[in-house]
Coordinates of C-alpha atoms in Angstrom, one line a residue:
M16 CA 93.9 93.1 68.5
D17 CA 94.2 94.9 71.8
G18 CA 94.8 92.4 74.6
S19 CA 95.1 89.3 72.4
S20 CA 97.0 86.4 73.9
D21 CA 97.1 84.4 70.7
L22 CA 99.1 86.8 68.5
I23 CA 102.8 85.9 68.4
I24 CA 103.9 87.5 65.1
T25 CA 102.0 90.2 63.3
P26 CA 100.8 89.6 59.7
N27 CA 102.1 91.4 56.7
F28 CA 100.6 94.9 56.5
N29 CA 101.7 95.7 52.9
G30 CA 98.1 95.4 51.8
V31 CA 96.7 98.1 54.2
Q32 CA 98.8 101.1 53.3
N33 CA 96.0 103.5 54.4
L34 CA 96.0 102.2 58.0
E35 CA 96.1 105.1 60.4
E36 CA 95.9 103.4 63.8
L37 CA 97.4 100.1 64.9
V38 CA 96.7 99.1 68.6
L39 CA 98.4 96.0 69.7
A40 CA 98.6 96.9 73.4
R41 CA 98.7 94.1 76.0
C42 CA 99.3 91.3 73.4
S43 CA 101.0 89.2 76.0
N44 CA 102.6 86.7 73.7
L45 CA 103.6 89.0 70.8
R46 CA 107.3 88.5 70.0
K47 CA 107.9 90.0 66.6
L48 CA 106.6 92.7 64.3
H49 CA 106.5 92.2 60.6
P50 CA 108.9 94.6 58.8
S51 CA 106.0 96.1 56.8
I52 CA 104.8 97.9 59.9
G53 CA 107.8 100.2 59.7
K54 CA 106.8 101.3 56.2
L55 CA 103.1 102.3 56.9
K56 CA 103.3 105.8 55.5
K57 CA 99.9 106.9 56.8
L58 CA 100.0 105.4 60.3
K59 CA 99.5 108.0 63.0
L60 CA 99.3 105.8 66.1
L61 CA 101.3 102.6 66.9
D62 CA 100.4 101.4 70.4
L63 CA 102.5 98.4 71.7
K64 CA 102.0 99.1 75.3
E65 CA 102.7 96.2 77.7
C66 CA 103.7 93.7 74.9
Q67 CA 106.1 92.2 77.4
E68 CA 107.4 89.5 75.2
L69 CA 108.2 91.8 72.3
T70 CA 112.0 91.9 71.8
S71 CA 112.5 94.1 68.7
L72 CA 111.1 96.6 66.2
P73 CA 111.6 96.8 62.5
D74 CA 115.1 97.8 61.6
K75 CA 114.0 101.1 60.2
L76 CA 111.0 103.3 61.0
E77 CA 109.8 105.2 58.0
M78 CA 106.3 106.1 59.2
E79 CA 106.2 109.7 58.1
S80 CA 102.7 110.4 59.4
L81 CA 103.3 108.8 62.9
V82 CA 102.3 111.1 65.8
T83 CA 102.5 108.6 68.7
L84 CA 104.7 105.6 69.3
N85 CA 103.9 103.9 72.5
L86 CA 106.3 101.2 73.8
T87 CA 105.5 101.6 77.5
H88 CA 106.5 98.5 79.5
C89 CA 107.8 96.5 76.5
L90 CA 110.3 95.0 79.0
K91 CA 112.4 93.1 76.5
V92 CA 112.9 95.8 73.8
K93 CA 116.6 96.6 74.0
K94 CA 117.1 98.9 71.0
I95 CA 115.2 101.6 69.2
P96 CA 115.8 101.5 65.5
E97 CA 117.0 104.5 63.5
F98 CA 114.5 107.2 62.6
V99 CA 114.3 108.6 59.0
E100 CA 114.3 112.3 58.3
N101 CA 110.7 112.5 57.2
M102 CA 109.3 111.4 60.6
V103 CA 108.8 115.0 61.4
L104 CA 105.2 114.6 62.8
L105 CA 106.1 112.4 65.7
R106 CA 105.0 114.2 68.9
E107 CA 105.0 111.5 71.6
L108 CA 107.7 108.9 72.1
L109 CA 106.8 106.7 75.1
L110 CA 109.5 104.3 76.1
E111 CA 108.8 103.8 79.8
G112 CA 110.0 100.5 81.3
T113 CA 111.9 99.3 78.2
D114 CA 115.4 97.7 78.3
I115 CA 117.1 100.3 76.1
A116 CA 120.6 101.5 77.0
E117 CA 120.6 104.5 74.6
L118 CA 118.6 106.3 71.9
P119 CA 119.8 106.4 68.3
S120 CA 121.5 109.6 67.3
S121 CA 118.8 109.9 64.5
V122 CA 116.4 111.0 67.3
E123 CA 117.3 114.5 66.0
C124 CA 115.1 113.9 63.0
L125 CA 112.0 114.1 65.3
T126 CA 111.8 117.8 65.0
S127 CA 108.2 118.0 66.3
L128 CA 108.7 115.8 69.3
N129 CA 106.9 117.3 72.4
I130 CA 107.1 114.4 74.9
L131 CA 109.9 111.9 75.5
I132 CA 109.1 109.5 78.3
L133 CA 112.0 107.3 79.5
R134 CA 110.8 106.5 83.0
N135 CA 112.1 103.2 84.5
C136 CA 114.6 102.5 81.8
K137 CA 116.9 100.9 84.2
N138 CA 119.7 100.3 81.7
L139 CA 119.7 103.8 80.1
V140 CA 123.1 105.3 80.5
R141 CA 123.2 108.3 78.2
L142 CA 121.3 110.5 75.8
P143 CA 122.9 111.4 72.4
N144 CA 124.0 115.0 72.0
T145 CA 121.8 115.1 69.0
I146 CA 118.8 115.3 71.3
C147 CA 119.7 118.9 71.9
S148 CA 118.3 119.6 68.4
L149 CA 114.8 118.9 69.5
T150 CA 113.6 122.5 69.8
S151 CA 110.0 121.5 70.2
L152 CA 110.5 119.2 73.2
N153 CA 108.4 120.2 76.2
N154 CA 108.6 117.2 78.5
L155 CA 111.7 115.0 79.2
D156 CA 111.1 112.3 81.8
L157 CA 114.0 110.2 83.1
F158 CA 112.5 109.1 86.4
K159 CA 114.2 106.0 87.9
C160 CA 116.8 105.7 85.1
S161 CA 119.2 104.6 87.8
K162 CA 122.3 104.3 85.6
F163 CA 121.8 107.6 83.9
D164 CA 124.5 110.0 85.3
K165 CA 125.1 112.9 82.9
L166 CA 123.0 115.2 80.8
P167 CA 124.3 116.4 77.4
G168 CA 126.4 119.5 77.6
D169 CA 124.2 121.4 75.1
L170 CA 120.9 120.7 76.9
G171 CA 120.3 124.4 77.1
K172 CA 119.5 124.4 73.4
I173 CA 116.2 122.8 74.0
V174 CA 114.7 126.2 74.7
S175 CA 111.1 124.8 74.6
L176 CA 111.7 122.4 77.5
K177 CA 109.1 123.0 80.2
E178 CA 109.3 119.9 82.4
L179 CA 112.5 118.0 83.3
C180 CA 112.2 115.0 85.6
L181 CA 115.6 113.5 86.8
S182 CA 114.3 111.9 89.9
K183 CA 116.2 108.8 91.1
T184 CA 118.9 109.1 88.5
A185 CA 122.7 109.1 89.2
I186 CA 123.5 112.6 88.1
R187 CA 125.8 114.8 90.1
E188 CA 125.2 118.2 88.6
L189 CA 123.5 120.1 85.8
P190 CA 125.4 121.4 82.7
S191 CA 126.3 125.1 82.6
S192 CA 124.1 125.5 79.6
F193 CA 121.1 125.0 81.9
E194 CA 120.7 128.8 82.1
F195 CA 119.4 128.8 78.5
L196 CA 116.3 126.7 79.3
I197 CA 114.2 129.8 79.4
G198 CA 110.9 128.0 79.2
L199 CA 111.6 125.5 82.0
T200 CA 108.8 125.5 84.6
S201 CA 109.5 122.3 86.6
L202 CA 112.8 120.7 87.7
D203 CA 112.5 117.4 89.7
L204 CA 115.7 115.9 91.2
T205 CA 113.9 113.9 93.9
D206 CA 116.2 111.1 95.4
C207 CA 119.2 111.9 93.3
K208 CA 121.6 110.5 95.9
N209 CA 124.8 111.8 94.1
F210 CA 123.6 115.2 93.3
V211 CA 125.8 117.9 94.9
H212 CA 125.4 121.2 93.0
L213 CA 123.0 123.7 91.4
P214 CA 124.8 126.1 89.1
S215 CA 124.3 129.7 90.0
S216 CA 123.2 130.3 86.4
I217 CA 119.9 128.5 87.2
C218 CA 118.9 131.8 88.8
S219 CA 118.4 133.2 85.3
L220 CA 115.4 130.9 84.7
K221 CA 112.5 133.3 84.9
S222 CA 109.8 130.8 84.1
L223 CA 110.7 128.2 86.7
D224 CA 107.9 127.7 89.2
K225 CA 109.0 124.4 90.9
I226 CA 112.3 123.0 92.1
I227 CA 112.3 119.6 93.9
L228 CA 115.5 118.4 95.5
S229 CA 113.9 116.2 98.1
G230 CA 116.1 113.3 99.2
C231 CA 119.4 114.6 97.8
P232 CA 121.6 114.0 100.9
K233 CA 124.8 115.4 99.4
F234 CA 123.3 118.7 98.3
D235 CA 124.3 121.3 100.9
K236 CA 124.1 124.8 99.5
L237 CA 121.6 126.9 97.5
P238 CA 122.7 129.6 95.0
E239 CA 123.0 133.0 96.7
Y240 CA 120.7 134.6 94.1
L241 CA 117.9 132.1 94.3
G242 CA 115.6 135.0 94.9
N243 CA 116.0 136.1 91.3
I244 CA 113.7 133.2 90.2
T245 CA 110.7 135.3 91.1
S246 CA 108.4 132.9 89.3
L247 CA 109.0 130.1 91.9
K248 CA 105.9 128.8 93.6
K249 CA 107.2 125.5 95.1
L250 CA 110.6 124.7 96.7
D251 CA 111.2 121.3 98.2
F252 CA 114.6 120.7 99.8
S253 CA 113.5 118.0 102.3
G254 CA 116.2 115.5 103.2
T255 CA 119.1 117.6 101.9
A256 CA 122.2 118.8 103.8
I257 CA 121.5 122.5 103.6
E258 CA 122.2 124.6 106.7
E259 CA 120.4 127.8 105.8
L260 CA 118.5 129.7 103.1
P261 CA 120.0 132.7 101.2
S262 CA 118.7 136.1 102.3
S263 CA 117.6 136.7 98.7
I264 CA 114.6 134.4 99.3
E265 CA 112.6 137.5 100.3
S266 CA 112.2 138.2 96.6
L267 CA 110.2 135.0 96.0
I268 CA 107.0 136.9 96.2
G269 CA 105.0 134.1 94.5
L270 CA 106.3 131.2 96.6
T271 CA 103.4 129.2 98.1
S272 CA 105.2 126.1 99.4
L273 CA 108.5 125.6 101.2
D274 CA 109.5 122.2 102.4
L275 CA 112.6 121.7 104.6
T276 CA 111.5 118.5 106.2
D277 CA 114.3 116.4 107.7
C278 CA 117.1 118.8 106.9
K279 CA 119.2 117.6 109.8
N280 CA 121.9 120.3 109.4
F281 CA 119.5 123.2 109.0
V282 CA 120.0 125.8 111.7
L283 CA 118.8 129.2 110.5
L284 CA 116.0 131.0 108.8
P285 CA 116.8 134.5 107.5
S286 CA 114.5 137.1 108.9
T287 CA 113.8 138.1 105.3
I288 CA 111.6 135.0 105.0
C289 CA 108.9 136.9 106.7
S290 CA 108.5 138.9 103.5
L291 CA 106.9 135.9 101.7
K292 CA 103.4 137.2 101.5
S293 CA 102.1 134.3 99.4
L294 CA 103.6 131.4 101.4
R295 CA 100.8 129.0 102.5
F296 CA 102.7 125.7 103.3
F297 CA 105.8 125.7 105.4
F298 CA 107.4 122.4 106.5
L299 CA 110.3 122.3 109.0
S300 CA 109.6 118.9 110.7
G301 CA 112.7 116.9 111.5
C302 CA 115.1 119.9 111.4
S303 CA 116.5 118.8 114.7
K304 CA 119.1 121.6 115.0
F305 CA 116.6 124.4 114.2
D306 CA 115.7 126.2 117.5
K307 CA 114.2 129.6 116.8
L308 CA 111.6 131.1 114.5
P309 CA 112.0 134.7 113.2
K310 CA 110.2 137.1 115.6
D311 CA 108.2 138.6 112.6
L312 CA 106.8 135.2 111.5
G313 CA 103.4 136.7 111.8
N314 CA 104.0 138.8 108.8
I315 CA 103.4 135.7 106.6
G316 CA 99.7 136.4 106.8
S317 CA 98.8 133.8 104.1
L318 CA 100.3 130.9 105.9
Q319 CA 97.9 128.0 106.3
V320 CA 100.0 125.0 107.3
L321 CA 103.1 125.1 109.6
F322 CA 104.9 121.9 110.5
L323 CA 107.6 122.2 113.2
G324 CA 107.6 118.7 114.5
G325 CA 110.9 117.4 115.8
T326 CA 112.7 120.7 115.9
A327 CA 114.5 122.2 118.9
I328 CA 112.3 125.2 119.3
E329 CA 111.2 126.1 122.8
E330 CA 108.4 128.6 122.0
L331 CA 106.6 130.4 119.3
P332 CA 107.0 134.2 118.7
S333 CA 104.2 136.3 120.0
S334 CA 103.6 137.6 116.4
V335 CA 102.0 134.2 115.7
E336 CA 98.7 135.9 116.4
F337 CA 98.9 137.6 113.0
L338 CA 98.9 134.3 111.1
I339 CA 95.2 134.8 110.6
G340 CA 94.9 132.1 107.9
L341 CA 96.7 129.4 109.8
K342 CA 94.7 126.1 109.8
T343 CA 97.2 123.5 110.9
L344 CA 100.0 123.8 113.5
C345 CA 102.2 120.8 114.1
L346 CA 104.7 120.8 117.0
E347 CA 104.8 117.0 117.7
D348 CA 108.1 115.6 119.1
C349 CA 109.4 119.0 120.0
K350 CA 111.3 117.8 123.0
N351 CA 112.3 121.3 124.2
F352 CA 108.9 123.0 123.6
V353 CA 107.5 124.5 126.7
H354 CA 105.2 127.4 125.9
L355 CA 102.3 128.5 123.7
P356 CA 101.9 132.3 123.7
S357 CA 98.5 133.5 124.8
T358 CA 98.3 135.4 121.5
I359 CA 97.8 132.1 119.7
C360 CA 94.3 132.1 120.8
S361 CA 93.6 134.8 118.2
L362 CA 93.9 132.3 115.4
K363 CA 90.3 132.1 114.3
S364 CA 91.0 129.8 111.3
L365 CA 93.0 127.2 113.3
K366 CA 91.5 123.7 112.8
C367 CA 94.3 121.3 113.9
M368 CA 96.9 121.6 116.7
M369 CA 99.4 118.8 117.3
L370 CA 101.5 118.9 120.4
S371 CA 102.0 115.1 120.7
R372 CA 105.1 113.9 122.6
C373 CA 106.2 117.4 123.8
P374 CA 107.3 116.2 127.3
K375 CA 108.1 119.7 128.6
F376 CA 104.8 121.3 127.6
V377 CA 102.8 121.8 130.8
N378 CA 99.7 124.0 130.1
L379 CA 97.4 125.5 127.5
P380 CA 96.7 129.3 127.6
E381 CA 93.7 130.2 129.7
N382 CA 91.8 131.7 126.8
F383 CA 92.4 128.6 124.6
G384 CA 88.6 128.3 124.1
N385 CA 88.7 131.3 121.8
L386 CA 89.9 128.9 119.0
K387 CA 86.3 128.4 117.8
R388 CA 87.2 126.5 114.6
L389 CA 89.6 124.0 116.2
N390 CA 88.6 120.4 115.1
L391 CA 91.6 118.3 116.3
L392 CA 93.6 118.7 119.4
F393 CA 96.5 116.3 120.1
L394 CA 98.1 116.6 123.5
D395 CA 99.2 113.0 123.9
G396 CA 102.5 112.5 125.7
T397 CA 102.7 116.0 127.1
A398 CA 103.2 117.1 130.8
I399 CA 99.9 118.9 131.1
E400 CA 97.9 118.4 134.3
E401 CA 94.5 119.8 133.3
L402 CA 92.7 121.7 130.6
P403 CA 91.5 125.3 131.1
S404 CA 87.8 125.6 131.7
S405 CA 87.6 127.7 128.5
V406 CA 88.0 124.5 126.5
G407 CA 84.2 124.2 126.8
R408 CA 84.0 126.9 124.2
L409 CA 85.7 124.9 121.5
A410 CA 82.4 124.4 119.7
A411 CA 84.0 122.7 116.6
L412 CA 86.2 120.2 118.5
E413 CA 85.8 116.7 117.2
T414 CA 89.0 114.9 118.5
L415 CA 90.7 115.3 121.9
N416 CA 93.8 113.1 122.4
L417 CA 95.3 113.1 125.9
K418 CA 96.9 109.6 125.7
D419 CA 99.8 109.0 128.0
C420 CA 99.6 112.4 129.7
K421 CA 101.0 110.9 133.0
N422 CA 100.5 114.1 135.0
F423 CA 96.9 114.7 133.8
V424 CA 94.5 114.7 136.7
H425 CA 91.3 116.5 135.8
L426 CA 88.8 117.0 133.0
P427 CA 86.8 120.2 133.6
S428 CA 83.1 119.8 133.7
T429 CA 82.9 122.4 130.8
I430 CA 84.2 119.7 128.4
C431 CA 80.7 118.4 128.4
N432 CA 79.6 121.4 126.4
L433 CA 81.4 120.1 123.4
K434 CA 78.5 118.9 121.2
M435 CA 80.7 118.0 118.2
V436 CA 83.4 115.9 120.0
D437 CA 83.3 112.3 118.8
H438 CA 86.7 110.9 120.0
V439 CA 88.2 111.3 123.4
D440 CA 91.4 109.3 124.3
L441 CA 92.6 109.2 127.9
T442 CA 94.5 106.0 127.6
G443 CA 97.5 105.9 130.0
C444 CA 96.5 109.0 132.0
S445 CA 97.3 107.1 135.2
K446 CA 96.4 109.9 137.6
I447 CA 92.9 110.7 136.4
T448 CA 90.3 109.1 138.7
N449 CA 87.0 110.3 137.4
L450 CA 85.0 111.7 134.6
P451 CA 82.6 114.7 134.7
E452 CA 79.1 113.7 135.8
N453 CA 77.3 115.4 132.9
M454 CA 78.8 113.2 130.2
E455 CA 75.4 112.8 128.5
N456 CA 75.8 116.2 127.0
L457 CA 78.5 114.8 124.7
E458 CA 75.8 113.8 122.3
N459 CA 78.2 113.1 119.3
L460 CA 80.7 111.1 121.3
S461 CA 81.4 107.8 119.5
Y462 CA 84.8 106.7 120.8
L463 CA 85.9 106.8 124.4
R464 CA 89.2 105.2 125.5
L465 CA 90.0 105.0 129.2
G466 CA 92.6 102.2 129.4
G467 CA 95.3 102.7 132.0
T468 CA 93.5 105.4 133.9
A469 CA 92.7 105.2 137.6
I470 CA 89.0 105.5 136.9
K471 CA 87.1 103.0 139.0
E472 CA 83.5 104.2 138.4
L473 CA 81.7 105.7 135.4
P474 CA 79.2 108.5 135.9
S475 CA 75.6 107.4 135.8
S476 CA 75.0 109.8 132.9
I477 CA 77.0 107.7 130.5
I478 CA 73.9 105.5 130.0
H479 CA 72.5 108.3 127.8
L480 CA 75.4 108.3 125.3
E481 CA 73.7 107.1 122.2
R482 CA 76.6 107.0 119.8
V483 CA 79.4 105.3 121.7
P484 CA 80.2 102.2 119.7
R485 CA 83.4 101.3 121.5
L486 CA 84.3 101.7 125.1
S487 CA 87.9 100.6 125.7
F488 CA 89.5 99.8 129.0
Y489 CA 92.9 98.6 128.0
L490 CA 94.2 98.1 131.5
W491 CA 91.1 97.1 133.3
Q492 CA 90.2 99.1 136.4
S493 CA 87.5 97.6 138.6
L494 CA 84.1 98.9 137.6
S495 CA 82.2 96.6 140.0
S496 CA 80.8 99.6 141.9
S497 CA 79.4 101.3 138.8
R498 CA 75.7 101.2 138.5
T499 CA 75.6 102.1 134.8
S500 CA 75.0 100.2 131.6
L501 CA 75.7 101.2 128.0
T502 CA 72.4 100.3 126.5
R503 CA 73.4 101.3 123.0
S504 CA 77.1 100.5 123.1
H505 CA 78.2 98.2 120.3
S506 CA 81.4 96.8 121.8
I507 CA 83.7 96.7 124.8
D508 CA 87.4 96.1 124.4
L509 CA 89.4 94.4 127.2
S510 CA 92.2 93.1 124.9
D511 CA 95.7 92.6 126.2
C512 CA 94.8 93.3 129.8
N513 CA 96.6 90.3 131.3
L514 CA 93.2 89.0 132.6
S515 CA 92.8 85.5 133.9
A516 CA 89.1 86.0 134.7
I517 CA 86.4 88.3 133.3
P518 CA 86.0 91.2 135.7
S519 CA 83.0 91.2 137.9
G520 CA 80.3 93.7 137.1
I521 CA 81.1 93.8 133.4
D522 CA 77.8 92.0 132.6
R523 CA 76.0 95.2 133.5
F524 CA 77.2 96.7 130.2
F525 CA 75.3 94.1 128.2
K526 CA 71.7 94.4 127.3
E527 CA 69.7 93.1 124.4
G528 CA 71.0 94.2 121.0
F529 CA 74.0 93.8 118.7
L530 CA 77.1 93.7 120.9
Q531 CA 80.7 92.6 120.6
L532 CA 83.2 91.7 123.3
F533 CA 87.0 91.8 122.6
L534 CA 89.1 89.7 125.0
R535 CA 92.1 89.2 122.8
G536 CA 95.5 88.3 124.2
N537 CA 94.4 87.6 127.8
D538 CA 95.3 84.7 130.1
F539 CA 92.0 82.8 130.4
V540 CA 92.1 79.1 130.9
S541 CA 88.3 78.8 130.7
L542 CA 85.3 81.1 131.0
H543 CA 83.4 81.3 134.3
E544 CA 79.9 79.9 134.3
S545 CA 78.5 83.4 135.0
F546 CA 79.6 84.3 131.5
S547 CA 76.5 82.6 130.1
Q548 CA 74.5 85.5 131.5
F549 CA 75.9 88.0 129.1
S550 CA 72.5 88.0 127.4
G551 CA 73.1 90.5 124.6
L552 CA 76.4 89.3 123.4
M553 CA 76.6 88.2 119.7
R554 CA 80.2 88.3 118.7
L555 CA 83.1 87.2 120.9
Y556 CA 86.8 87.7 120.1
L557 CA 89.2 85.5 122.1
D558 CA 92.1 85.4 119.5
G559 CA 95.5 85.2 121.0
C560 CA 94.4 83.8 124.4
K561 CA 97.1 81.1 124.3
S562 CA 96.2 79.6 127.7
L563 CA 92.5 79.0 126.8
R564 CA 91.8 75.3 126.9
S565 CA 88.0 75.1 126.6
L566 CA 85.1 77.1 125.4
S567 CA 82.1 76.7 127.7
N568 CA 79.4 78.8 129.2
I569 CA 79.0 80.7 126.0
P570 CA 75.8 82.9 126.0
S571 CA 73.1 81.5 123.8
T572 CA 72.9 84.8 121.8
V573 CA 76.5 84.4 120.4
F574 CA 76.7 83.4 116.8
F575 CA 80.4 84.1 116.1
I576 CA 83.5 83.4 118.0
C577 CA 87.1 84.1 117.0
V578 CA 89.7 81.9 118.7
D579 CA 92.6 82.4 116.2
N580 CA 96.0 81.4 117.7
C581 CA 94.5 80.0 120.8
T582 CA 97.1 77.2 120.7
S583 CA 96.0 75.4 123.9
L584 CA 92.3 75.2 122.9
E585 CA 91.0 71.6 122.9
I586 CA 87.3 71.8 123.4
L587 CA 84.6 73.7 121.5
P588 CA 81.3 74.6 123.2
E589 CA 78.5 71.9 123.2
P590 CA 75.5 73.4 121.4
S591 CA 73.3 70.3 121.0
N592 CA 70.9 71.1 123.9
D593 CA 70.6 74.8 123.1
F594 CA 67.4 75.8 121.3
Y595 CA 68.7 79.2 120.3
W596 CA 71.8 77.9 118.6
S597 CA 70.0 75.1 116.8
S598 CA 67.7 77.6 115.2
F599 CA 70.7 79.2 113.4
H600 CA 71.7 77.8 110.0
K601 CA 75.3 78.0 111.0
F602 CA 77.2 79.0 114.2
T603 CA 80.7 80.2 113.2
V604 CA 83.9 79.5 115.1
Q605 CA 87.0 81.0 113.5
C606 CA 90.0 79.1 114.7
F607 CA 93.2 79.5 112.7
N608 CA 96.3 77.9 114.2
C609 CA 94.3 76.0 116.9
F610 CA 96.2 72.8 116.3
K611 CA 94.8 70.9 119.4
L612 CA 91.3 71.3 118.1
A613 CA 91.9 69.0 115.1
D614 CA 90.5 65.9 116.7
N615 CA 87.3 67.6 117.7
I616 CA 86.4 69.4 114.5
K617 CA 84.6 66.6 112.8
H618 CA 82.4 66.1 115.8
F619 CA 81.0 69.6 115.5
S620 CA 81.1 70.2 111.7
N621 CA 77.4 69.3 111.2
V622 CA 76.4 72.1 113.6
F623 CA 79.2 74.7 113.3
E624 CA 80.8 76.5 110.4
V625 CA 84.4 76.1 111.4
S626 CA 87.0 78.3 109.7
L627 CA 90.5 76.9 110.0

């Protein structure tokens, strides 16, 4: 009967006492269960998942063989009936998304219960103290029980408990008996906005490998002896109010991940943190008061990912050279950062370096090219003026972002040695006037952005770039003197350039083949008659050109035009005398919000496919 929309009330099951599985999941109109279901002695599975109209269960559950009871997303179920003593085989009680406010005290009868899921029970306010008798319980999930504010005092009696999720609840603290949860491996308190305190007794939990306090803004201090929990592998204190870590953290020899993201009050890392030989992921981004890394940071030889974005640091310690496993280094938005030590060039594993929006950062180390595995280099928004010539040795580099480097004046010719680079962004580099001549060596280049530069001419070698599908000039600089053409280019983007006319010389970029032209958001009133000579153009995008009144002089090769939001447009092109157009089954004009076109649409509907 799974998924039935016809079932409203279940039949009498007295005649099928040997039934072992009853699946009524997603019966969208089921409102009531026959009382006989509660007395099916051999039933092992009762699945009522997503029966969203179901309001109640039988008054008493006497299903002594039941192993799994699934009421997930039974949104209108407000009460769980009493359990009888002989329901000792029940292992899974799944109540996610129900409307219950509490559990019956008889839950203590479920002595074999392993999993209790109460996620998204928005009205749940308490758990009965009798739940502490469930000595087989492994997993207790209270995620998003937003009214739940207090755990039972004797919670520590559930010694088998391994996973406890309290994320997005209203609790303020943990009971003192917490120290007796000797089997607990995972504690999740994510987004508990009222949570203020971890008892020092938590440091007795020798099995605990994960503590998550992310998004607990009132939590401001860690227990002094946190280091006693030597089993810990992951600590997440992101978004808390802590100011420092206890020195005992050096004893967390198995810790692999430490997240302090957006700890706005955090100011100090103890030097003992450099003893964490297993640490692989370290996040400090958004710790705006944090201004100095320990000088022995390089001792954390296993570190792979280091995020320092938005901190107040000015430099990295020279010992960074010993972070031989480091793959990702993020320093974006470090407004005071001025210097990379030359020793950083020893990091043979480094693949990604982000220095975006570090306005005081002025130069890369001369031997930067030693980073042979570097794939991604983000220098956008820095104060650098040029790249060292050694950059030509970055054999694995794929992305180079120099966007909005206002002081940048020069690309070394050695950059053309980068066979793997596929994305170069120079947008907003207003002082750069030319590209290296031997651009054809960039055989993998597929995306080149030059908008807002002072480049007036492209090198002739650019004609040999076979893979460039998009050449963007977002603040058009005259290319009328250029003698080049992009024979295999797929598109040119001149969007939002305040153009009132198409720049002269641009037709040189168009040859036979599949080509697109993006002219979005410009100030055209009409298109010049010379536009008809753009012989390879097939798709034309003029959306958002609010001054455009007419479409004329469209090249005969065009089969799609987008003029969405061209609110002044009144006239479509006249195709009737054009042999090429008439050979197409449909010529498509997409024109959403082009209200002035309304009177002309019918005239062209037999020739165009017009999308309104």
